[in-house]
CSV table of C-alpha atoms and ligand atoms in Angstrom, one decimal:
chain,number,residue,atom,x,y,z
A,1294,MET,CA,0.0,0.1,0.0
A,1295,ILE,CA,1.0,3.7,-0.3
A,1296,ILE,CA,2.0,4.8,3.2
A,1297,GLU,CA,1.8,8.4,4.3
A,1298,PRO,CA,2.4,10.0,7.8
A,1299,ARG,CA,-0.9,10.1,9.7
A,1300,MET,CA,-0.6,12.2,12.8
A,1301,ARG,CA,-2.6,12.2,16.1
A,1302,GLY,CA,-1.4,14.8,18.5
A,1303,PHE,CA,2.4,14.3,19.0
A,1304,ILE,CA,2.5,10.7,17.6
A,1305,CYS,CA,2.5,9.4,14.1
A,1306,LEU,CA,0.2,6.4,13.6
A,1307,THR,CA,2.0,5.1,10.6
A,1308,ALA,CA,5.5,4.1,9.7
A,1309,HIS,CA,7.3,3.5,6.4
A,1310,PRO,CA,9.2,0.2,6.1
A,1311,ASP,CA,11.4,1.4,3.3
A,1312,GLY,CA,12.2,4.6,5.1
A,1313,ALA,CA,13.0,2.8,8.2
A,1314,ALA,CA,15.4,0.6,6.2
A,1315,ALA,CA,17.0,3.7,4.7
A,1316,SER,CA,17.4,5.2,8.1
A,1317,VAL,CA,19.0,2.0,9.5
A,1318,LYS,CA,21.3,1.8,6.4
A,1319,ASN,CA,22.5,5.4,6.9
A,1320,GLN,CA,23.3,4.6,10.6
A,1321,ILE,CA,25.2,1.5,9.5
A,1322,GLU,CA,27.2,3.4,6.8
A,1323,TYR,CA,28.1,6.0,9.3
A,1324,ILE,CA,29.4,3.4,11.8
A,1325,LYS,CA,31.4,1.7,9.0
A,1326,SER,CA,32.9,5.0,7.9
A,1327,LYS,CA,34.3,5.6,11.4
A,1328,GLY,CA,36.3,2.3,11.5
A,1329,THR,CA,36.5,-0.6,13.9
A,1330,ILE,CA,35.8,-0.3,17.7
A,1331,ASN,CA,37.6,-2.8,19.9
A,1332,GLY,CA,34.3,-3.4,21.8
A,1333,ALA,CA,32.1,-6.2,23.2
A,1334,LYS,CA,31.5,-9.1,20.9
A,1335,LYS,CA,28.2,-10.4,22.6
A,1336,VAL,CA,25.7,-7.7,23.3
A,1337,LEU,CA,22.3,-7.6,24.8
A,1338,VAL,CA,20.4,-4.3,24.0
A,1339,ILE,CA,17.2,-3.7,26.0
A,1340,GLY,CA,15.2,-1.0,24.1
A,1341,ALA,CA,16.9,-1.8,20.8
A,1342,SER,CA,14.4,-0.7,18.2
A,1343,THR,CA,14.6,3.0,18.2
A,1344,GLY,CA,16.5,6.0,19.5
A,1345,PHE,CA,19.7,5.5,21.5
A,1346,GLY,CA,19.2,1.7,21.8
A,1347,LEU,CA,19.0,1.1,18.1
A,1348,ALA,CA,22.0,3.2,17.6
A,1349,SER,CA,23.8,1.1,20.3
A,1350,ARG,CA,22.8,-2.2,18.5
A,1351,ILE,CA,24.1,-0.8,15.2
A,1352,THR,CA,27.3,0.5,16.7
A,1353,SER,CA,28.1,-2.9,18.4
A,1354,ALA,CA,27.2,-4.9,15.3
A,1355,PHE,CA,28.8,-2.8,12.6
A,1356,GLY,CA,31.5,-1.3,14.7
A,1357,SER,CA,32.7,-4.3,16.6
A,1358,ASN,CA,31.2,-7.2,14.6
A,1359,ALA,CA,29.2,-8.2,17.7
A,1360,SER,CA,26.5,-10.6,17.8
A,1361,THR,CA,23.4,-8.9,19.2
A,1362,ILE,CA,20.2,-9.8,20.9
A,1363,GLY,CA,17.5,-7.0,20.9
A,1364,VAL,CA,14.7,-6.7,23.3
A,1365,PHE,CA,11.8,-4.1,22.4
A,1366,PHE,CA,8.1,-3.6,22.6
A,1367,GLU,CA,6.8,-2.9,19.1
A,1368,LYS,CA,3.7,-3.7,17.0
A,1369,PRO,CA,4.2,-6.0,14.0
A,1370,PRO,CA,2.4,-5.1,10.8
A,1371,VAL,CA,-1.1,-6.6,9.9
A,1372,GLU,CA,-2.7,-6.5,6.5
A,1373,GLY,CA,-3.5,-2.9,5.7
A,1374,LYS,CA,-2.0,-1.4,8.9
A,1375,THR,CA,1.7,-0.6,9.3
A,1376,ALA,CA,3.9,-1.8,12.1
A,1377,SER,CA,5.4,0.6,14.6
A,1378,PRO,CA,8.6,2.2,13.5
A,1379,GLY,CA,10.8,0.2,15.8
A,1380,TRP,CA,9.5,-3.1,14.2
A,1381,TYR,CA,10.6,-1.9,10.7
A,1382,ASN,CA,13.9,-0.6,12.1
A,1383,SER,CA,14.5,-4.0,13.7
A,1384,ALA,CA,13.5,-6.0,10.6
A,1385,ALA,CA,15.9,-3.8,8.6
A,1386,PHE,CA,18.7,-4.1,11.1
A,1387,GLU,CA,18.5,-7.9,11.2
A,1388,THR,CA,18.3,-8.1,7.4
A,1389,GLU,CA,21.5,-6.1,7.2
A,1390,ALA,CA,23.2,-7.8,10.0
A,1391,HIS,CA,22.5,-11.3,8.6
A,1392,ALA,CA,23.8,-10.2,5.2
A,1393,ALA,CA,27.0,-9.1,6.9
A,1394,GLY,CA,27.2,-12.5,8.5
A,1395,LEU,CA,26.4,-11.2,11.9
A,1396,TYR,CA,24.2,-13.0,14.5
A,1397,ALA,CA,21.1,-11.0,15.3
A,1398,LYS,CA,18.0,-12.1,17.0
A,1399,SER,CA,15.3,-10.2,18.9
A,1400,VAL,CA,12.6,-10.7,21.5
A,1401,ASN,CA,9.5,-8.6,21.1
A,1402,GLY,CA,7.5,-8.0,24.3
A,1403,ASP,CA,7.3,-6.3,27.6
A,1404,ALA,CA,10.9,-6.1,29.0
A,1405,PHE,CA,9.5,-5.4,32.5
A,1406,SER,CA,7.9,-8.8,32.6
A,1407,LYS,CA,9.3,-12.0,34.0
A,1408,GLU,CA,8.4,-13.9,30.8
A,1409,ILE,CA,10.4,-11.6,28.5
A,1410,LYS,CA,13.3,-11.8,30.8
A,1411,GLN,CA,13.0,-15.6,30.8
A,1412,GLN,CA,12.7,-15.7,27.0
A,1413,THR,CA,15.8,-13.6,26.7
A,1414,ILE,CA,17.7,-15.7,29.1
A,1415,ASP,CA,16.8,-18.9,27.1
A,1416,LEU,CA,17.9,-17.3,23.9
A,1417,ILE,CA,21.2,-16.2,25.3
A,1418,LYS,CA,21.9,-19.7,26.7
A,1419,ALA,CA,21.0,-21.4,23.6
A,1420,ASP,CA,22.8,-19.1,21.1
A,1421,LEU,CA,25.4,-17.0,22.9
A,1422,GLY,CA,26.4,-18.7,26.1
A,1423,GLN,CA,27.1,-15.3,27.8
A,1424,VAL,CA,27.1,-11.6,27.0
A,1425,ASP,CA,29.8,-9.1,27.7
A,1426,LEU,CA,27.8,-5.9,27.3
A,1427,VAL,CA,24.2,-5.0,28.3
A,1428,ILE,CA,22.8,-1.7,27.1
A,1429,TYR,CA,19.7,-0.6,28.9
A,1430,SER,CA,17.7,1.9,26.8
A,1431,LEU,CA,14.1,1.7,27.7
A,1432,ALA,CA,11.8,4.6,27.6
A,1433,SER,CA,8.3,3.8,28.6
A,1434,PRO,CA,5.3,5.6,30.0
A,1435,VAL,CA,4.2,2.6,31.9
A,1436,ARG,CA,5.4,-0.4,33.8
A,1437,GLN,CA,3.5,-3.2,35.3
A,1438,HIS,CA,5.5,-4.4,38.2
A,1439,PRO,CA,6.4,-8.0,38.0
A,1440,GLU,CA,6.1,-8.7,41.6
A,1441,THR,CA,3.1,-6.6,42.7
A,1442,GLY,CA,1.2,-6.5,39.5
A,1443,VAL,CA,0.6,-2.8,40.0
A,1444,LEU,CA,0.6,-0.7,36.8
A,1445,HIS,CA,2.9,2.3,37.4
A,1446,ARG,CA,2.5,5.4,35.1
A,1447,SER,CA,5.4,7.9,34.8
A,1448,VAL,CA,4.5,11.6,34.6
A,1449,LEU,CA,6.5,14.7,33.6
A,1450,LYS,CA,5.8,17.2,36.3
A,1451,PRO,CA,7.7,19.6,38.4
A,1452,ILE,CA,8.0,19.0,42.1
A,1453,GLY,CA,6.8,21.6,44.7
A,1454,GLY,CA,5.4,24.3,42.5
A,1455,VAL,CA,3.8,25.1,39.2
A,1456,TYR,CA,6.3,25.3,36.3
A,1457,THR,CA,5.4,28.0,33.8
A,1458,ASN,CA,7.6,28.5,30.6
A,1459,LYS,CA,7.5,28.6,26.8
A,1460,THR,CA,6.7,25.6,24.7
A,1461,VAL,CA,6.2,25.1,21.0
A,1462,ASP,CA,3.8,22.9,19.1
A,1463,PHE,CA,6.4,21.7,16.6
A,1464,HIS,CA,3.8,20.8,14.0
A,1465,THR,CA,2.3,24.4,13.7
A,1466,GLY,CA,5.4,26.3,15.0
A,1467,LYS,CA,3.1,28.0,17.5
A,1468,VAL,CA,5.0,29.1,20.7
A,1469,SER,CA,2.9,29.6,23.7
A,1470,GLU,CA,3.2,29.6,27.4
A,1471,ILE,CA,2.5,26.4,29.3
A,1472,SER,CA,1.8,25.8,33.1
A,1473,ILE,CA,2.5,22.4,34.4
A,1474,GLN,CA,0.9,21.5,37.8
A,1475,PRO,CA,3.3,20.0,40.4
A,1476,ALA,CA,3.5,16.3,41.2
A,1477,GLN,CA,0.8,14.9,43.5
A,1478,ASP,CA,0.6,11.9,45.7
A,1479,GLY,CA,2.4,8.9,44.1
A,1480,ASP,CA,3.6,10.7,41.0
A,1481,ILE,CA,7.2,10.6,42.1
A,1482,GLU,CA,7.1,7.0,43.2
A,1483,ASN,CA,5.3,5.9,40.0
A,1484,THR,CA,7.8,7.6,37.8
A,1485,VAL,CA,10.7,6.3,39.7
A,1486,ALA,CA,9.2,2.8,39.4
A,1487,VAL,CA,8.9,3.1,35.6
A,1488,MET,CA,12.1,5.1,34.6
A,1489,GLY,CA,14.3,4.5,37.7
A,1490,GLY,CA,16.8,1.6,37.9
A,1491,GLU,CA,14.8,-1.2,39.6
A,1492,ASP,CA,14.1,-3.0,36.3
A,1493,TRP,CA,17.7,-2.5,35.2
A,1494,ALA,CA,19.0,-4.2,38.4
A,1495,MET,CA,16.4,-6.9,37.9
A,1496,TRP,CA,17.7,-7.6,34.4
A,1497,ILE,CA,21.3,-7.8,35.6
A,1498,ASP,CA,20.4,-9.9,38.6
A,1499,ALA,CA,18.5,-12.4,36.4
A,1500,LEU,CA,21.3,-12.6,34.0
A,1501,LYS,CA,24.0,-13.1,36.7
A,1502,ALA,CA,21.9,-15.7,38.5
A,1503,GLU,CA,22.1,-17.8,35.3
A,1504,ASN,CA,25.8,-17.1,34.9
A,1505,LEU,CA,25.1,-15.3,31.6
A,1506,LEU,CA,27.4,-12.4,32.1
A,1507,ALA,CA,30.9,-12.8,31.0
A,1508,GLU,CA,34.0,-12.0,33.1
A,1509,GLY,CA,34.4,-8.2,33.0
A,1510,ALA,CA,31.0,-7.7,31.6
A,1511,GLN,CA,29.8,-4.1,31.4
A,1512,THR,CA,26.3,-2.5,31.5
A,1513,VAL,CA,25.2,0.9,30.4
A,1514,ALA,CA,22.0,2.9,30.9
A,1515,TYR,CA,21.3,6.3,29.5
A,1516,SER,CA,20.5,9.5,31.4
A,1517,TYR,CA,19.9,13.1,30.8
A,1518,ILE,CA,20.6,16.3,32.7
A,1519,GLY,CA,20.0,19.3,30.5
A,1520,PRO,CA,20.1,23.1,31.1
A,1521,ALA,CA,18.7,25.3,33.9
A,1522,LEU,CA,15.8,26.3,31.5
A,1523,THR,CA,14.3,22.8,31.7
A,1524,GLU,CA,15.5,21.9,35.1
A,1525,ALA,CA,12.2,22.4,37.0
A,1526,VAL,CA,10.3,20.2,34.7
A,1527,TYR,CA,13.1,17.7,33.8
A,1528,ARG,CA,16.0,17.1,36.1
A,1529,LYS,CA,14.4,18.5,39.2
A,1530,GLY,CA,11.0,17.1,38.3
A,1531,THR,CA,9.5,13.6,38.5
A,1532,ILE,CA,11.6,12.2,35.6
A,1533,GLY,CA,14.8,13.6,37.3
A,1534,ARG,CA,14.0,11.6,40.4
A,1535,ALA,CA,13.9,8.6,38.2
A,1536,LYS,CA,17.2,9.4,36.6
A,1537,ASP,CA,18.7,10.1,40.1
A,1538,HIS,CA,17.5,6.6,41.1
A,1539,LEU,CA,18.9,5.0,37.8
A,1540,GLU,CA,22.3,6.7,38.4
A,1541,ALA,CA,22.3,5.4,42.0
A,1542,THR,CA,21.5,1.9,40.8
A,1543,ALA,CA,24.7,1.9,38.7
A,1544,PHE,CA,26.7,1.8,41.9
A,1545,GLU,CA,24.5,-1.0,43.3
A,1546,ILE,CA,24.9,-3.1,40.2
A,1547,THR,CA,28.7,-2.4,40.1
A,1548,ASP,CA,28.8,-3.8,43.7
A,1549,SER,CA,26.8,-6.9,42.7
A,1550,LEU,CA,29.2,-7.6,39.8
A,1551,LYS,CA,32.4,-7.4,41.8
A,1552,ASP,CA,33.2,-11.1,41.7
A,1553,ILE,CA,33.1,-11.1,37.9
A,1554,HIS,CA,34.9,-7.8,37.7
A,1555,GLY,CA,31.9,-6.3,36.0
A,1556,LYS,CA,30.9,-2.7,35.9
A,1557,ALA,CA,27.6,-0.6,35.4
A,1558,TYR,CA,27.8,2.8,33.9
A,1559,VAL,CA,25.2,5.6,33.3
A,1560,SER,CA,26.0,7.7,30.2
A,1561,VAL,CA,24.4,11.2,30.2
A,1562,ASN,CA,23.4,11.8,26.6
A,1563,LYS,CA,22.5,14.8,24.5
A,1564,ALA,CA,18.8,16.0,24.0
A,1565,LEU,CA,17.6,14.6,20.7
A,1566,VAL,CA,14.3,14.1,18.9
A,1567,THR,CA,13.0,10.7,19.7
A,1568,GLN,CA,9.5,9.3,20.3
A,1569,ALA,CA,10.2,9.7,24.1
A,1570,SER,CA,11.5,13.3,24.0
A,1571,SER,CA,8.8,14.7,21.7
A,1572,ALA,CA,6.2,14.0,24.1
A,1573,ILE,CA,7.8,16.2,26.8
A,1574,PRO,CA,6.4,19.8,27.0
A,1575,VAL,CA,9.1,22.5,26.7
A,1576,ILE,CA,11.8,20.1,25.5
A,1577,PRO,CA,10.9,20.4,21.8
A,1578,LEU,CA,11.5,24.3,21.9
A,1579,TYR,CA,14.8,23.7,23.7
A,1580,ILE,CA,15.8,21.1,21.2
A,1581,SER,CA,14.9,23.3,18.2
A,1582,LEU,CA,17.0,26.1,19.6
A,1583,LEU,CA,19.9,23.8,20.6
A,1584,TYR,CA,20.0,22.2,17.1
A,1585,LYS,CA,20.3,25.6,15.6
A,1586,ILE,CA,23.3,26.6,17.7
A,1587,MET,CA,25.0,23.1,17.6
A,1588,LYS,CA,24.7,23.0,13.8
A,1589,ALA,CA,26.1,26.5,13.4
A,1590,GLU,CA,29.0,25.6,15.7
A,1591,GLY,CA,29.5,22.3,13.8
A,1592,VAL,CA,29.0,20.1,16.8
A,1593,HIS,CA,25.5,18.7,16.2
A,1594,GLU,CA,25.1,14.9,16.7
A,1595,GLY,CA,22.3,12.5,16.2
A,1596,THR,CA,21.8,9.3,18.2
A,1597,ILE,CA,24.3,7.3,16.0
A,1598,GLU,CA,27.0,9.9,16.3
A,1599,GLN,CA,26.4,10.1,20.0
A,1600,ILE,CA,26.7,6.4,20.6
A,1601,GLN,CA,29.7,6.0,18.3
A,1602,ARG,CA,31.5,8.6,20.3
A,1603,LEU,CA,30.4,6.9,23.6
A,1604,TYR,CA,31.9,3.6,22.4
A,1605,ALA,CA,35.1,4.9,20.6
A,1606,GLU,CA,36.0,7.7,23.0
A,1607,ARG,CA,34.7,6.6,26.3
A,1608,LEU,CA,34.0,2.9,26.8
A,1609,TYR,CA,36.6,1.3,24.4
A,1610,THR,CA,39.6,3.5,24.3
A,1611,GLY,CA,41.8,0.8,25.9
A,1612,GLY,CA,42.3,3.1,28.9
A,1613,GLU,CA,40.2,4.1,31.9
A,1614,VAL,CA,36.6,5.2,31.1
A,1615,PRO,CA,36.5,8.9,31.8
A,1616,VAL,CA,33.6,9.9,34.2
A,1617,ASP,CA,32.4,13.0,36.0
A,1618,GLU,CA,32.5,13.7,39.8
A,1619,LYS,CA,29.4,11.5,40.1
A,1620,GLY,CA,30.8,8.6,38.2
A,1621,ARG,CA,28.8,9.3,35.0
A,1622,ILE,CA,30.0,9.1,31.5
A,1623,ARG,CA,29.4,12.4,29.7
A,1624,ILE,CA,28.5,12.6,26.0
A,1625,ASP,CA,26.3,15.6,26.6
A,1626,ASP,CA,29.6,17.6,26.9
A,1627,TRP,CA,29.1,19.5,23.7
A,1628,GLU,CA,25.4,20.4,24.5
A,1629,MET,CA,26.5,21.6,27.9
A,1630,ARG,CA,29.3,23.8,26.7
A,1631,ASP,CA,29.0,27.3,28.3
A,1632,ASP,CA,29.1,29.1,24.9
A,1633,ILE,CA,26.4,26.9,23.5
A,1634,GLN,CA,24.1,27.1,26.5
A,1635,GLN,CA,24.6,30.9,26.7
A,1636,LYS,CA,23.4,31.2,23.1
A,1637,VAL,CA,20.5,29.0,23.6
A,1638,ALA,CA,19.4,30.9,26.6
A,1639,ALA,CA,19.5,34.1,24.7
A,1640,LEU,CA,17.4,32.7,21.9
A,1641,TRP,CA,15.0,31.3,24.4
A,1642,GLU,CA,14.3,34.8,25.7
A,1643,GLN,CA,13.4,36.0,22.1
A,1644,ALA,CA,11.6,33.0,20.7
A,1645,THR,CA,8.1,33.8,19.4
A,1646,THR,CA,5.7,32.1,17.0
A,1647,GLU,CA,6.7,34.8,14.4
A,1648,ASN,CA,10.5,34.4,14.7
A,1649,LEU,CA,11.0,30.7,15.7
A,1650,ALA,CA,11.4,29.3,12.2
A,1651,GLU,CA,14.3,31.8,11.8
A,1652,LEU,CA,15.8,31.7,15.3
A,1653,GLY,CA,15.4,28.0,15.9
A,1654,ASP,CA,15.8,24.9,13.8
A,1655,LEU,CA,12.2,24.0,13.6
A,1656,GLU,CA,12.7,22.4,10.2
A,1657,GLY,CA,15.5,20.2,11.5
A,1658,TYR,CA,13.3,19.2,14.4
A,1659,ARG,CA,10.5,18.2,12.1
A,1660,ASP,CA,12.8,16.4,9.8
A,1661,ASP,CA,14.1,14.3,12.6
A,1662,PHE,CA,10.6,13.7,13.9
A,1663,TYR,CA,9.4,12.4,10.6
A,1664,ASN,CA,12.5,10.4,10.1
A,1665,LEU,CA,11.7,8.5,13.2
A,1666,PHE,CA,8.8,7.0,11.5
A,1667,GLY,CA,10.6,6.3,8.2
A,1668,PHE,CA,9.3,9.5,6.4
A,1669,GLY,CA,11.3,12.1,4.5
A,1670,LEU,CA,14.4,10.0,3.8
A,1671,ASN,CA,16.4,10.6,0.7
A,1672,GLY,CA,16.2,7.9,-2.0
A,1673,VAL,CA,12.8,6.5,-0.9
A,1674,ASP,CA,9.9,6.7,-3.4
A,1675,TYR,CA,7.0,7.5,-1.1
A,1676,LYS,CA,4.5,7.5,-4.0
A,1677,ALA,CA,5.2,3.9,-4.7
A,1678,GLU,CA,3.5,0.8,-3.2
A,1679,ALA,CA,5.2,-0.2,-0.1
A,1680,ASN,CA,5.1,-3.8,1.4
A,1681,GLU,CA,3.9,-3.1,5.0
A,1682,LEU,CA,4.0,-6.8,5.9
A,1683,VAL,CA,7.7,-7.0,6.4
A,1684,ASN,CA,8.6,-9.9,8.4
A,1685,VAL,CA,11.6,-11.3,9.9
A,1686,GLU,CA,11.9,-14.8,11.4
A,1687,SER,CA,14.6,-13.9,13.9
A,1688,ILE,CA,12.1,-11.6,15.8
A,1689,SER,CA,10.1,-13.7,18.3
B,1436,NAI,P1,12.9,5.7,22.3
B,1436,NAI,O1,11.5,5.9,22.6
B,1436,NAI,O2,13.5,6.0,21.0
B,1436,NAI,O3,13.3,4.1,22.7
B,1436,NAI,C1,12.6,3.4,23.5
B,1436,NAI,C2,12.9,2.0,23.5
B,1436,NAI,O4,12.3,1.2,24.6
B,1436,NAI,C3,12.3,1.2,22.2
B,1436,NAI,O5,13.1,0.3,21.7
B,1436,NAI,C4,11.0,0.6,22.7
B,1436,NAI,O6,10.5,-0.5,22.0
B,1436,NAI,C5,11.5,0.2,24.0
B,1436,NAI,N1,10.5,-0.1,25.0
B,1436,NAI,C6,9.5,0.7,25.6
B,1436,NAI,N2,8.8,0.1,26.4
B,1436,NAI,C7,9.2,-1.2,26.4
B,1436,NAI,C8,8.7,-2.3,27.2
B,1436,NAI,N3,7.8,-2.4,28.1
B,1436,NAI,N4,9.3,-3.5,26.9
B,1436,NAI,C9,10.3,-3.6,26.0
B,1436,NAI,N5,10.8,-2.5,25.4
B,1436,NAI,C10,10.2,-1.4,25.6
B,1436,NAI,O7,13.7,6.5,23.5
B,1436,NAI,P2,15.1,7.1,23.6
B,1436,NAI,O8,15.0,8.5,23.6
B,1436,NAI,O9,16.1,6.3,22.8
B,1436,NAI,O10,15.5,6.7,25.2
B,1436,NAI,C11,16.3,5.7,25.7
B,1436,NAI,C12,16.9,6.2,27.0
B,1436,NAI,O11,17.7,7.3,26.6
B,1436,NAI,C13,15.9,6.7,28.0
B,1436,NAI,O12,16.4,6.2,29.3
B,1436,NAI,C14,16.0,8.1,27.9
B,1436,NAI,O13,15.6,8.8,29.1
B,1436,NAI,C15,17.4,8.4,27.6
B,1436,NAI,N6,17.7,9.6,27.0
B,1436,NAI,C16,17.0,10.2,26.0
B,1436,NAI,C17,17.3,11.5,25.6
B,1436,NAI,C18,16.6,12.2,24.4
B,1436,NAI,O14,16.7,13.3,24.3
B,1436,NAI,N7,15.8,11.4,23.6
B,1436,NAI,C19,18.5,12.2,26.0
B,1436,NAI,C20,19.3,11.4,27.1
B,1436,NAI,C21,18.9,10.3,27.5
B,1437,NA,NA1,16.3,3.3,22.8
């Protein structure tokens, strides 16, 4: 069928298989162009189908010739209805990996559940024996707790007081003021339950209990800090509490891996357009201004450039992994540069509906957003019939 973007609010209901394949291929070509990384050879990526997790899987596979198992939660296609973008991304990734002679299989289901952990454990046992790197890159609005059965919902709210600031509807370009009410009873705990470190630790415990982590295995989860502008709603808000918890969990996991000389890291990444971040108020305006400045300064990166740098210049240099005073890897260093932040803050003051197209990189934001769903990629004929029923046997 002919597939076009169909928007509802901030989400796109359709995805293009050929566009997703083109996007995956572009990322693979980028990694190949940067040369070999002396990294892990057997890699589990939890949250492997989009955003930073997909970039991690591609970097491991095509930068280090790694065998990869990906875990994600995506909708397969049905006749007349497209799959979710991460499904097409994963199908394309696996096709490319197999063509390159690389092992790649995936588990599609709720990573928070015991069943999906068990299915993944069985697959590692059967096919890889052990893994030496576990990337944890889930972004989810909900988590059903595997022990209590409680359905936790994460919220993006400030703590203690109302937060009022500018925001943009990136589809229309309209800049307006938004007020977000503070967290209420349970909001902080629920957000920590979904986006904090408990599930990461559960994964590592489950893998270790089955002796599936190799000597010296490492695990990395992704975090965000961001500027003063968004602090009240992000880092000092409910999601920030979850990130605090995630970061604290890294130390607990490292302790639990002492006997195998393993280590857990949190990497603080740059703000980028992903399905997760486009749903957060205020952040899209910040990102559109940030993109403008970082592109002008020649230091803009997407998810694939970020993860390539994480592997090549942080994790696998052959030397000690550089970390900040809180033990975190920082690949948000260019975003957080003083000169960049000062310029973004100055633009923020001026931004209005009338001048944003000029001041900010609204076009770059939109392009990235459509690209997430496989639209707007060079070399794809969007007027042609596409086969929505892509299927790959290695995804179970
Ligand atoms: P994303 O939305 O692109 O990816 C989320 C992944 O999680 C997908 O593979 C999805 O299938 C998977 N997933 C969600 N719920 C699942 C479930 N129940 N079971 C199995 N898989 C599930 O998100 P993005 O942006 O790549 O986020 C990944 C991590 O990076 C998050 O921790 C996020 O906070 C962090 N991060 C994101 C930044 C950004 O600007 N986008 C900046 C810095 C950190
Ligand atoms: Na991800």
